Coordinates of C-alpha atoms and ligand atoms in Angstrom, one line a residue:
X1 CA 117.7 -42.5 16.9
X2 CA 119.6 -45.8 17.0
X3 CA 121.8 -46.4 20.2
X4 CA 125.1 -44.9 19.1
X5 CA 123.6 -41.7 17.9
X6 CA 121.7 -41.1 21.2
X7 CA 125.3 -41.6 23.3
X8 CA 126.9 -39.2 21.4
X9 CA 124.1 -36.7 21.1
X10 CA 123.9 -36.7 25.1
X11 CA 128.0 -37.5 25.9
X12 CA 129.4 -35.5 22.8
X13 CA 131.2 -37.7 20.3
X14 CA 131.2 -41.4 20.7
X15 CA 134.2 -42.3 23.5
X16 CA 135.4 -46.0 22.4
X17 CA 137.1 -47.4 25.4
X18 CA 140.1 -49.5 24.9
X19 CA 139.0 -53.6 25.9
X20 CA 141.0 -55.9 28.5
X21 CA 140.6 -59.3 28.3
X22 CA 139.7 -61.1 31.3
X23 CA 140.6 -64.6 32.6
X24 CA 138.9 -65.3 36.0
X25 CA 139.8 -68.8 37.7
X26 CA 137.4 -69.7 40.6
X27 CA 133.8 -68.8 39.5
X28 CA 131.9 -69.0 43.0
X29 CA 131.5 -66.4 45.7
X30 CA 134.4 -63.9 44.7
X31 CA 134.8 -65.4 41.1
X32 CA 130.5 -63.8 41.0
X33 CA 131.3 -60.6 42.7
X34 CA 134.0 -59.6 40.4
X35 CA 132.2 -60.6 37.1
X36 CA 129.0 -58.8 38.2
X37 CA 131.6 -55.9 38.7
X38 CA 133.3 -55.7 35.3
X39 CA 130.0 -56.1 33.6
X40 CA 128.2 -53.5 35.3
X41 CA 131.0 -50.9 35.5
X42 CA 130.4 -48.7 32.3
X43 CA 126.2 -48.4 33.1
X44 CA 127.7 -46.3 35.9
X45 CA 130.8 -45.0 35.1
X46 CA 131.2 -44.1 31.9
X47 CA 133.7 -43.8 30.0
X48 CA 135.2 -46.4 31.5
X49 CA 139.2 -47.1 31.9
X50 CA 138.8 -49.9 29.8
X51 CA 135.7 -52.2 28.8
X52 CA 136.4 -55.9 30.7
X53 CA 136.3 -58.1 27.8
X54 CA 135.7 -61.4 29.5
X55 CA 137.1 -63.9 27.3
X56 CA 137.8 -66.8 29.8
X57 CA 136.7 -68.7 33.4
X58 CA 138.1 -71.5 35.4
X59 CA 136.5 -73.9 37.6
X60 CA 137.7 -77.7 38.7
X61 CA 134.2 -79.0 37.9
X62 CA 133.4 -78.9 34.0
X63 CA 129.3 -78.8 34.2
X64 CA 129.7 -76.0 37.1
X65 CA 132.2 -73.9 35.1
X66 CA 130.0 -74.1 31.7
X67 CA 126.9 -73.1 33.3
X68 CA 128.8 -70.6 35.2
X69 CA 130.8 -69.1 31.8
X70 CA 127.1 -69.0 30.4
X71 CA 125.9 -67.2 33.5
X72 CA 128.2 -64.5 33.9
X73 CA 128.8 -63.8 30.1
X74 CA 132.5 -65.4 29.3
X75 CA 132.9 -66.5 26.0
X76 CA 135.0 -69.7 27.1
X77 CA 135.2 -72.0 29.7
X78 CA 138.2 -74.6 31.0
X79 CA 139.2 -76.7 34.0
X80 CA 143.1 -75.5 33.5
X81 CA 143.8 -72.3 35.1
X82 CA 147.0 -72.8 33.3
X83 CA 145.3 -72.8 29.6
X84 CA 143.6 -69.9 31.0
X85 CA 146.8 -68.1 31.9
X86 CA 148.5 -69.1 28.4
X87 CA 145.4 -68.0 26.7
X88 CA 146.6 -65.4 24.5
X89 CA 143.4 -63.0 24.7
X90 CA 143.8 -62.9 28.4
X91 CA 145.4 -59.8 29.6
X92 CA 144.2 -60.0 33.1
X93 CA 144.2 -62.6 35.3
X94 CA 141.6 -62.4 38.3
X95 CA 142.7 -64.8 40.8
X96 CA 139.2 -65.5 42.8
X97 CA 139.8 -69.3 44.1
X98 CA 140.7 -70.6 47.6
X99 CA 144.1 -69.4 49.4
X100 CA 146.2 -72.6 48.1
X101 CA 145.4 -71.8 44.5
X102 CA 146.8 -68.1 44.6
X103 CA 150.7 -68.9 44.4
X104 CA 150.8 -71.0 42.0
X105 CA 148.7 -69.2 39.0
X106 CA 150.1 -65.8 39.8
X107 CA 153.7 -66.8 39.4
X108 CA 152.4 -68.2 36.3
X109 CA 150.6 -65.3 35.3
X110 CA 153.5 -63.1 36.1
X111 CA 155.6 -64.6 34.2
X112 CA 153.4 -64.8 31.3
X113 CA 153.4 -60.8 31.7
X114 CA 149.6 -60.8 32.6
X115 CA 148.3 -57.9 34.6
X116 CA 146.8 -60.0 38.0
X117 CA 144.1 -59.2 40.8
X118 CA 144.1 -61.9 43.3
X119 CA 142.1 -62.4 46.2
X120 CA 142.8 -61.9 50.0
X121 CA 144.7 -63.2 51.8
X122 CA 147.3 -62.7 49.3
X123 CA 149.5 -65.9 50.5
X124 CA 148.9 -68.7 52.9
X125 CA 151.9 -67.1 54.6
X126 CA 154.3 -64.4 54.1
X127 CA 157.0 -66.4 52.1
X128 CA 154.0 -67.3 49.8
X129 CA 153.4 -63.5 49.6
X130 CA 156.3 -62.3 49.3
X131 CA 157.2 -65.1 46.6
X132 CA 154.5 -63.5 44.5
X133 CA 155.4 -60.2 44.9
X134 CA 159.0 -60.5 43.7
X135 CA 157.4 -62.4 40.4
X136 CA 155.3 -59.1 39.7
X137 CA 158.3 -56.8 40.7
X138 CA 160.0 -59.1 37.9
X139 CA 157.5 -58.8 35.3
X140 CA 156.4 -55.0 35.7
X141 CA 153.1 -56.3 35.5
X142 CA 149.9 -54.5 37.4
X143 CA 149.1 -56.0 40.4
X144 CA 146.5 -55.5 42.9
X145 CA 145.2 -57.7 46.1
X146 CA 141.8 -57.8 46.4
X147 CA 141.2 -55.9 49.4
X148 CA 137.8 -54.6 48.6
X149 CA 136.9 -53.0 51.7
X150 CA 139.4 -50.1 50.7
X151 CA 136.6 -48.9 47.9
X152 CA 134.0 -48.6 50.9
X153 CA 132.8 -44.5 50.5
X154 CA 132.8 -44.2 53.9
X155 CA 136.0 -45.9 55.0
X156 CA 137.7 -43.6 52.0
X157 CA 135.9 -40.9 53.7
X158 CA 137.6 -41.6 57.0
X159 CA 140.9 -42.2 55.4
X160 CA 140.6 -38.5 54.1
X161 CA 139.4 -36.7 57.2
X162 CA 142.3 -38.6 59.1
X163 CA 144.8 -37.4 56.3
X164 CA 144.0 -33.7 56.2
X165 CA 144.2 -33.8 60.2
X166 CA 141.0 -33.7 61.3
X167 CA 141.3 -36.1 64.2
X168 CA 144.0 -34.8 65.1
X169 CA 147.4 -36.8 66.6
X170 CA 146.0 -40.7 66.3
X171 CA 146.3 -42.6 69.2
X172 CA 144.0 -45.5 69.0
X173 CA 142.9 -48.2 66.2
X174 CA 140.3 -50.6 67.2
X175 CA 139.2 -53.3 64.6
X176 CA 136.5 -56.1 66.0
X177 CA 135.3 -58.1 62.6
X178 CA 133.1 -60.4 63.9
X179 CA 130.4 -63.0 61.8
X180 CA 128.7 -66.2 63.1
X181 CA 128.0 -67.8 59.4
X182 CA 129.9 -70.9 61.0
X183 CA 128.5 -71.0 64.7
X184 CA 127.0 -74.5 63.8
X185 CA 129.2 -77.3 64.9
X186 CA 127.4 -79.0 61.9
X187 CA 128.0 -76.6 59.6
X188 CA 130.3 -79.1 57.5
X189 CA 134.1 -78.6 56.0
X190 CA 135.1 -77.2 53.4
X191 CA 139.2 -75.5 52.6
X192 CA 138.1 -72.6 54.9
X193 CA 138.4 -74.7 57.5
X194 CA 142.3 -76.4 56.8
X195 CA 145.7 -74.8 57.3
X196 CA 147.1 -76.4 54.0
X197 CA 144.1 -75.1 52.0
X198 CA 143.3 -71.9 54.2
X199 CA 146.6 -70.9 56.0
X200 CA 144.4 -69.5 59.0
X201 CA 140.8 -69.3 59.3
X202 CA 139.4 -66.2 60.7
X203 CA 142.4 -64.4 61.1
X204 CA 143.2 -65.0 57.3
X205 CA 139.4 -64.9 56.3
X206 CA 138.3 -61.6 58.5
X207 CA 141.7 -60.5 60.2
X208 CA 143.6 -59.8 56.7
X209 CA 140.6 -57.3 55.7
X210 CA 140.4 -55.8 59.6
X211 CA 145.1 -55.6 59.1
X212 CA 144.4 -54.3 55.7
X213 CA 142.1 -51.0 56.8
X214 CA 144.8 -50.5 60.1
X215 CA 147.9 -50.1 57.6
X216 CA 146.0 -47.8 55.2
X217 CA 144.2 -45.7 57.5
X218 CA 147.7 -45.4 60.1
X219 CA 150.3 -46.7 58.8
X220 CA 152.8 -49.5 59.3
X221 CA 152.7 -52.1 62.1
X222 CA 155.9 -53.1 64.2
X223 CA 155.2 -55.5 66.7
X224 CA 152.3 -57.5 67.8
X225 CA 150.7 -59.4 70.1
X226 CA 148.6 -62.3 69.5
X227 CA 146.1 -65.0 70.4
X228 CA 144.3 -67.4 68.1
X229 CA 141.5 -70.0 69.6
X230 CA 139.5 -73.1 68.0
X231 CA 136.2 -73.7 69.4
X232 CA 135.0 -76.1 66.7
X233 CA 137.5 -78.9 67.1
X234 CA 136.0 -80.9 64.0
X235 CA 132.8 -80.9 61.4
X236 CA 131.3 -83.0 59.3
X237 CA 133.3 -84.1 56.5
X238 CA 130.2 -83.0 54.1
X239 CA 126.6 -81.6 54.8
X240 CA 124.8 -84.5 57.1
X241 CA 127.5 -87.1 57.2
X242 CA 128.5 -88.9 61.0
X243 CA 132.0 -89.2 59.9
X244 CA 134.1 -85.8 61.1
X245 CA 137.4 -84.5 60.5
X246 CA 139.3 -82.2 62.9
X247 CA 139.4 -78.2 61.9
X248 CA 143.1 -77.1 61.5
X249 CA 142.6 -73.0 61.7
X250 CA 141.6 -70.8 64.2
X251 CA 138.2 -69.5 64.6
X252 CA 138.9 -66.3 66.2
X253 CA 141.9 -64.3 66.7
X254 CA 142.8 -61.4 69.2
X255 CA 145.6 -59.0 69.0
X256 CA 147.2 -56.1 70.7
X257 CA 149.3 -53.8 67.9
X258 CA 151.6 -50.9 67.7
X259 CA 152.2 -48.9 64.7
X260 CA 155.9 -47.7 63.9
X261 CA 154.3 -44.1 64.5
X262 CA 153.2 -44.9 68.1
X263 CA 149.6 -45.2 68.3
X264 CA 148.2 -48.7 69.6
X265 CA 145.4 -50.9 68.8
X266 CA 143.4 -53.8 69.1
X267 CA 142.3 -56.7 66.9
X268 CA 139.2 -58.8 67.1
X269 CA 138.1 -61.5 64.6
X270 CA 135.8 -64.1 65.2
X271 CA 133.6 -67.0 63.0
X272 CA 131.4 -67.8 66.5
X273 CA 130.0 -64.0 67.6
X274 CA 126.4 -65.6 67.5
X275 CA 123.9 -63.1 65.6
X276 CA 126.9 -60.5 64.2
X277 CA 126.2 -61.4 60.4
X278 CA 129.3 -58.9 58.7
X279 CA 130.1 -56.8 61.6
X280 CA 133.1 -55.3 60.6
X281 CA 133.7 -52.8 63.4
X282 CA 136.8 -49.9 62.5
X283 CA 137.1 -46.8 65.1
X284 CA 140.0 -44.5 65.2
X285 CA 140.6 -41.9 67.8
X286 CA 142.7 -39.1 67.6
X287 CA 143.6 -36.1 69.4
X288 CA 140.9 -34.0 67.8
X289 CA 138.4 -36.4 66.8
X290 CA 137.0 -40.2 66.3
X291 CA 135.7 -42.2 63.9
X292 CA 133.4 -45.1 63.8
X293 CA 132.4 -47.2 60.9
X294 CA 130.6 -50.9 60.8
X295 CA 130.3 -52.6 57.6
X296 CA 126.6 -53.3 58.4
X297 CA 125.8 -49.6 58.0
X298 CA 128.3 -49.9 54.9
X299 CA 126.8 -46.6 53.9
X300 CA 127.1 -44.7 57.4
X301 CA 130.1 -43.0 59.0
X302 CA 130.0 -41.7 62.3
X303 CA 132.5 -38.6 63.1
X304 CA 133.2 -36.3 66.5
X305 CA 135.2 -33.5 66.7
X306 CA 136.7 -31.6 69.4
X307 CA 136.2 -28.2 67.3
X308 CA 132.5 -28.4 66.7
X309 CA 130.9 -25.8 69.1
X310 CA 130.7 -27.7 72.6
X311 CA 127.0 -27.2 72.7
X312 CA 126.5 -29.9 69.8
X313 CA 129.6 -31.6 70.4
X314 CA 128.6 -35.5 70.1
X315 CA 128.9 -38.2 67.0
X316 CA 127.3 -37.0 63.6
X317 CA 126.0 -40.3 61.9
X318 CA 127.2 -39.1 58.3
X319 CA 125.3 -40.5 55.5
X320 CA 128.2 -41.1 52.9
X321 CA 126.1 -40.8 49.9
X322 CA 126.6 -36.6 49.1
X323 CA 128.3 -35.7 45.8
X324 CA 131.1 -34.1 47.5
X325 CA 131.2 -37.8 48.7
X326 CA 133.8 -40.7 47.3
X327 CA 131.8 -42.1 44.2
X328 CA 129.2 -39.4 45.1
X329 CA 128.9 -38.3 41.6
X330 CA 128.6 -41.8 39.8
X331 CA 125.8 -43.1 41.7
X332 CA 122.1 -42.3 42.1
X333 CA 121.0 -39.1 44.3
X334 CA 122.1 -38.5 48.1
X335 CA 120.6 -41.0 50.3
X336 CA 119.8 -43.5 47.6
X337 CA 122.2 -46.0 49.7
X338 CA 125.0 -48.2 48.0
X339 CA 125.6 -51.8 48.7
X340 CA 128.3 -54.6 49.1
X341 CA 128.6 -55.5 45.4
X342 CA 129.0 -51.7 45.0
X343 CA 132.5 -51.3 46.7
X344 CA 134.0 -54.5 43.6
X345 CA 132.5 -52.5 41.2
X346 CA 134.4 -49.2 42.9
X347 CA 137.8 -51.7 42.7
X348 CA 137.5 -53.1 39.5
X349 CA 137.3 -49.8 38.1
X350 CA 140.3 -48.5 39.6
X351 CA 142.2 -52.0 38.7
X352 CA 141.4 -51.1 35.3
X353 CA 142.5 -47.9 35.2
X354 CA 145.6 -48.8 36.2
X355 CA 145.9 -51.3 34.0
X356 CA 144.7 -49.1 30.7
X357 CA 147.4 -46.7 32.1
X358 CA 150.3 -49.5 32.5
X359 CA 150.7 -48.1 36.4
X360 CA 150.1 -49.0 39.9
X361 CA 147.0 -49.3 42.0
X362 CA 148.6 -47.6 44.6
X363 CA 148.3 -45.7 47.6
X364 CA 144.2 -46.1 47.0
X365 CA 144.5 -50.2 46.1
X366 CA 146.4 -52.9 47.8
X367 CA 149.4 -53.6 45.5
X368 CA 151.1 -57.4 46.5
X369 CA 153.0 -55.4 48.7
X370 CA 150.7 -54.6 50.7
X371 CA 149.8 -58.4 50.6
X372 CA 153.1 -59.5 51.4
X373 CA 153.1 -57.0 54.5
X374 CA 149.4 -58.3 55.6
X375 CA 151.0 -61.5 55.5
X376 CA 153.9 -60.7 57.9
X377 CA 151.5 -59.2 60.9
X378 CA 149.0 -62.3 60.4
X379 CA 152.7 -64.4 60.7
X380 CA 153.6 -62.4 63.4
X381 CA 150.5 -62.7 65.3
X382 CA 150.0 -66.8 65.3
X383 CA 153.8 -67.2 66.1
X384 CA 153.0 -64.7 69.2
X385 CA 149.2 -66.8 69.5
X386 CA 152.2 -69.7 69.9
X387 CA 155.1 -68.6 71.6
X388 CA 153.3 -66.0 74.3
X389 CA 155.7 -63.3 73.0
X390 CA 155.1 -60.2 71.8
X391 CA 156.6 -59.9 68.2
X392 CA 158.6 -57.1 66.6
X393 CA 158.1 -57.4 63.1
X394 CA 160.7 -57.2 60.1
X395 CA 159.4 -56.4 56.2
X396 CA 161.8 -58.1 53.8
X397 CA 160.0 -55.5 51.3
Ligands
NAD1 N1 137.2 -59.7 49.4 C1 136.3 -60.3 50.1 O1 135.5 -59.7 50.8 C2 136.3 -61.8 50.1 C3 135.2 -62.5 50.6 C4 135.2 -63.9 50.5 C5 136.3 -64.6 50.0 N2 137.4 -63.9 49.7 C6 138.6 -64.6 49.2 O2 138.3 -65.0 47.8 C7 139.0 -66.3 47.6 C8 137.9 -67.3 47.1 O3 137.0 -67.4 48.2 P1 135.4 -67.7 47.8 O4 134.7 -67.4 49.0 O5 135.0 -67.1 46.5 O6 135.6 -69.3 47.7 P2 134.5 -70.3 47.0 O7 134.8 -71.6 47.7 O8 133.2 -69.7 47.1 O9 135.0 -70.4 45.5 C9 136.2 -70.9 45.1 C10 136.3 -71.2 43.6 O10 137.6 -71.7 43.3 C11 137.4 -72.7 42.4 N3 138.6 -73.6 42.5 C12 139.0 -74.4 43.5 N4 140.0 -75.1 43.2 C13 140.3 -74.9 41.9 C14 141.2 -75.4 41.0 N5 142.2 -76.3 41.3 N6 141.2 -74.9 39.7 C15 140.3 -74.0 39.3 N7 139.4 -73.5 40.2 C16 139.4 -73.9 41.4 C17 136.1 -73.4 42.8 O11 135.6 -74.2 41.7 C18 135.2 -72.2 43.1 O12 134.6 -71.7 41.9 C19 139.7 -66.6 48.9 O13 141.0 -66.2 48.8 C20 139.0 -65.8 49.9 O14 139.8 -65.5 51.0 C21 137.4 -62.5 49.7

């Protein structure tokens, strides 16, 4: 039986997925995890929204980017994100490179009526942000900000069990993202670690994702307070070199919040937490009930409630891996645990569906609305880091 006979004979008749070409500009750590993503969507999920034709990849450095378009399966290759963008096979734009390269290619893109993922933070500030939100409004094009963390089972687990009232009135939102990848003083430069190529540095790099999960399991911020801290005055300009230039970011942030809808919470990002490798630490607690989650137990979810029978009352670790789970039915059996690369494969497939379906991400994805308004608390909090105020914080959109 050859291939196509033996889909339909176990699917039914033959589904043919419409294709969307793909340009991706920035082929390294992101640029990877989003092209293992499209390619691995439809052995999972099938049929899939639309079969990620990926046509073209960007990269500054023209040996890197071939051997990378050979790699990951692109049929071309360039050092010009703007050939990319006027490439006329590219229908989606995935925006994977540092923070100062989002702007610029998205208003591009935009206005080239190209549907565009970009990474997190969306803009180096809010003006960025909101500049690249008004060029999508323009242009009715899809947009989504890569805030992967949103197509974690477990946190979209939470999100529902706080949404159909299960903990109750929310009171508290505790966030503590901590890593230590960049405890060594040695550990050498590189645009993380510069305001004109980073914007911030923890706060931006961890912060955004730890703002990200408050807003879309609460709800709105209005005012903030914040502190930001350098430990790491300078590094090496490269790997081994004597000569040293200063470090223009923080490396760890703090932050009091309170949400428009009254509950309060805390903010903790750090780069120097020696031995935390991903610890991405959310709890909520309500009037009913808590929850805990830490992304280094991306698969675990642990729950209490006030209306279990007192005699087990306590936290139930809940393995989020059940069919009745989110993603439970496209994966492998319960308890056959999911990984990082998992939750981009969870996102591209909803990008995609919204782009097959000419719609919006939204509530589930971060739209570049939801980038803009990321931006605005991580403004807010360095201007409060700065000024020792509190800040009350205005939306433009
Ligand atoms: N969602 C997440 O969990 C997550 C994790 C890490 C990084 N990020 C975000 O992803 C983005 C990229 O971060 P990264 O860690 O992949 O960075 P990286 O340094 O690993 O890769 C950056 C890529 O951009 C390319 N690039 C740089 N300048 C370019 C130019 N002028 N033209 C074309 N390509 C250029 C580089 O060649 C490289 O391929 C950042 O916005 C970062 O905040 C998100």
């Amino acid at each position: 039986m050859d291939g196509e006979a033996r889909l339909a004979s176990s699917n039914g008749p033959l589904k043919t997925p419409p294709t969307v070409g793909v340009g991706l500009i920035g082929y390294a750590f992101m640029g990877r995890a989003h092209s293992h993503a499209f390619k691995a969507i439809q052995y999972m999920m099938w049929p899939p929204p639309a079969v990620a034709d990926l046509v073209s990849i960007c990269g500054r450095n023209q040996d890197a980017v071939q051997e990378a378009r050979s790699r990951y399966g692109y049929k071309r290759w360039t050092t010009s994100w703007q050939e990319l963008v006027d490439d006329p096979e590219v229908q989606v734009v995935d925006n994977s490179t540092p923070n100062n390269l989002h702007l610029e290619p998205c208003l591009a893109a935009a206005a080239a009526g190209k549907d565009i993922i970009c990474e997190k933070p969306l803009g180096r500030d809010a003006d960025e942000s909101r500049a690249m939100l008004e060029a999508v409004e323009r242009a009715g094009v899809t947009h989504m900000c890569a805030f992967n963390y949103r197509f974690i089972p477990a946190l979209q687990l939470a999100r529902r069990l706080i949404q159909d009232g299960r903990l109750g009135q929310i009171y508290h939102f505790r966030a503590s993202y901590q890593q230590s990848g960049r405890v060594d003083p040695n550990s050498p430069m590189t645009w993380r670690f510069r305001r004109d190529t980073a914007g911030f540095g923890a706060l931006g790099d961890l912060g955004s994702h730890s703002v990200d999960q408050a807003r879309w399991l609460i709800g709105e911020i209005g005012s903030v307070s914040g502190l930001t801290k350098t430990f790491i005055p300078d590094r090496p300009v490269e790997a081994g070199s004597d000569r040293r230039e200063p470090v223009t970011v923080d490396d760890a942030a703090l932050a009091l919040l309170e949400f428009q809808d009254g509950p309060i919470g805390t903010l903790e990002v750090t780069r120097c937490a020696t031995g935390r490798k991903n610890y991405h630490l959310i709890e909520v607690n309500g009037s009913l009930g808590s929850l805990h989650f830490n992304c280094e137990r991306l698969n675990e979810l642990r729950f209490f409630s006030r209306e279990d029978p007192p005699e087990i009352q306590g936290f139930h670790d809940v393995l989020v891996t059940e069919r009745a789970h989110p993603y439970g039915t496209v994966w492998w059996p319960p308890g056959h645990i999911l990984g990082w690369e998992h939750t981009f494969m969870h996102e591209m497939h909803h990008f995609l569906t919204a782009v097959a379906g000419g719609g919006s991400v939204e509530p589930l994805g971060a739209t570049f609305r939801d980038g803009y308004r990321n931006s605005v608390v991580l403004d807010g909090l360095a201007e409060s880091s700065r000024t020792g105020r509190k800040v009350d914080l205005t939306y433009a959109s």
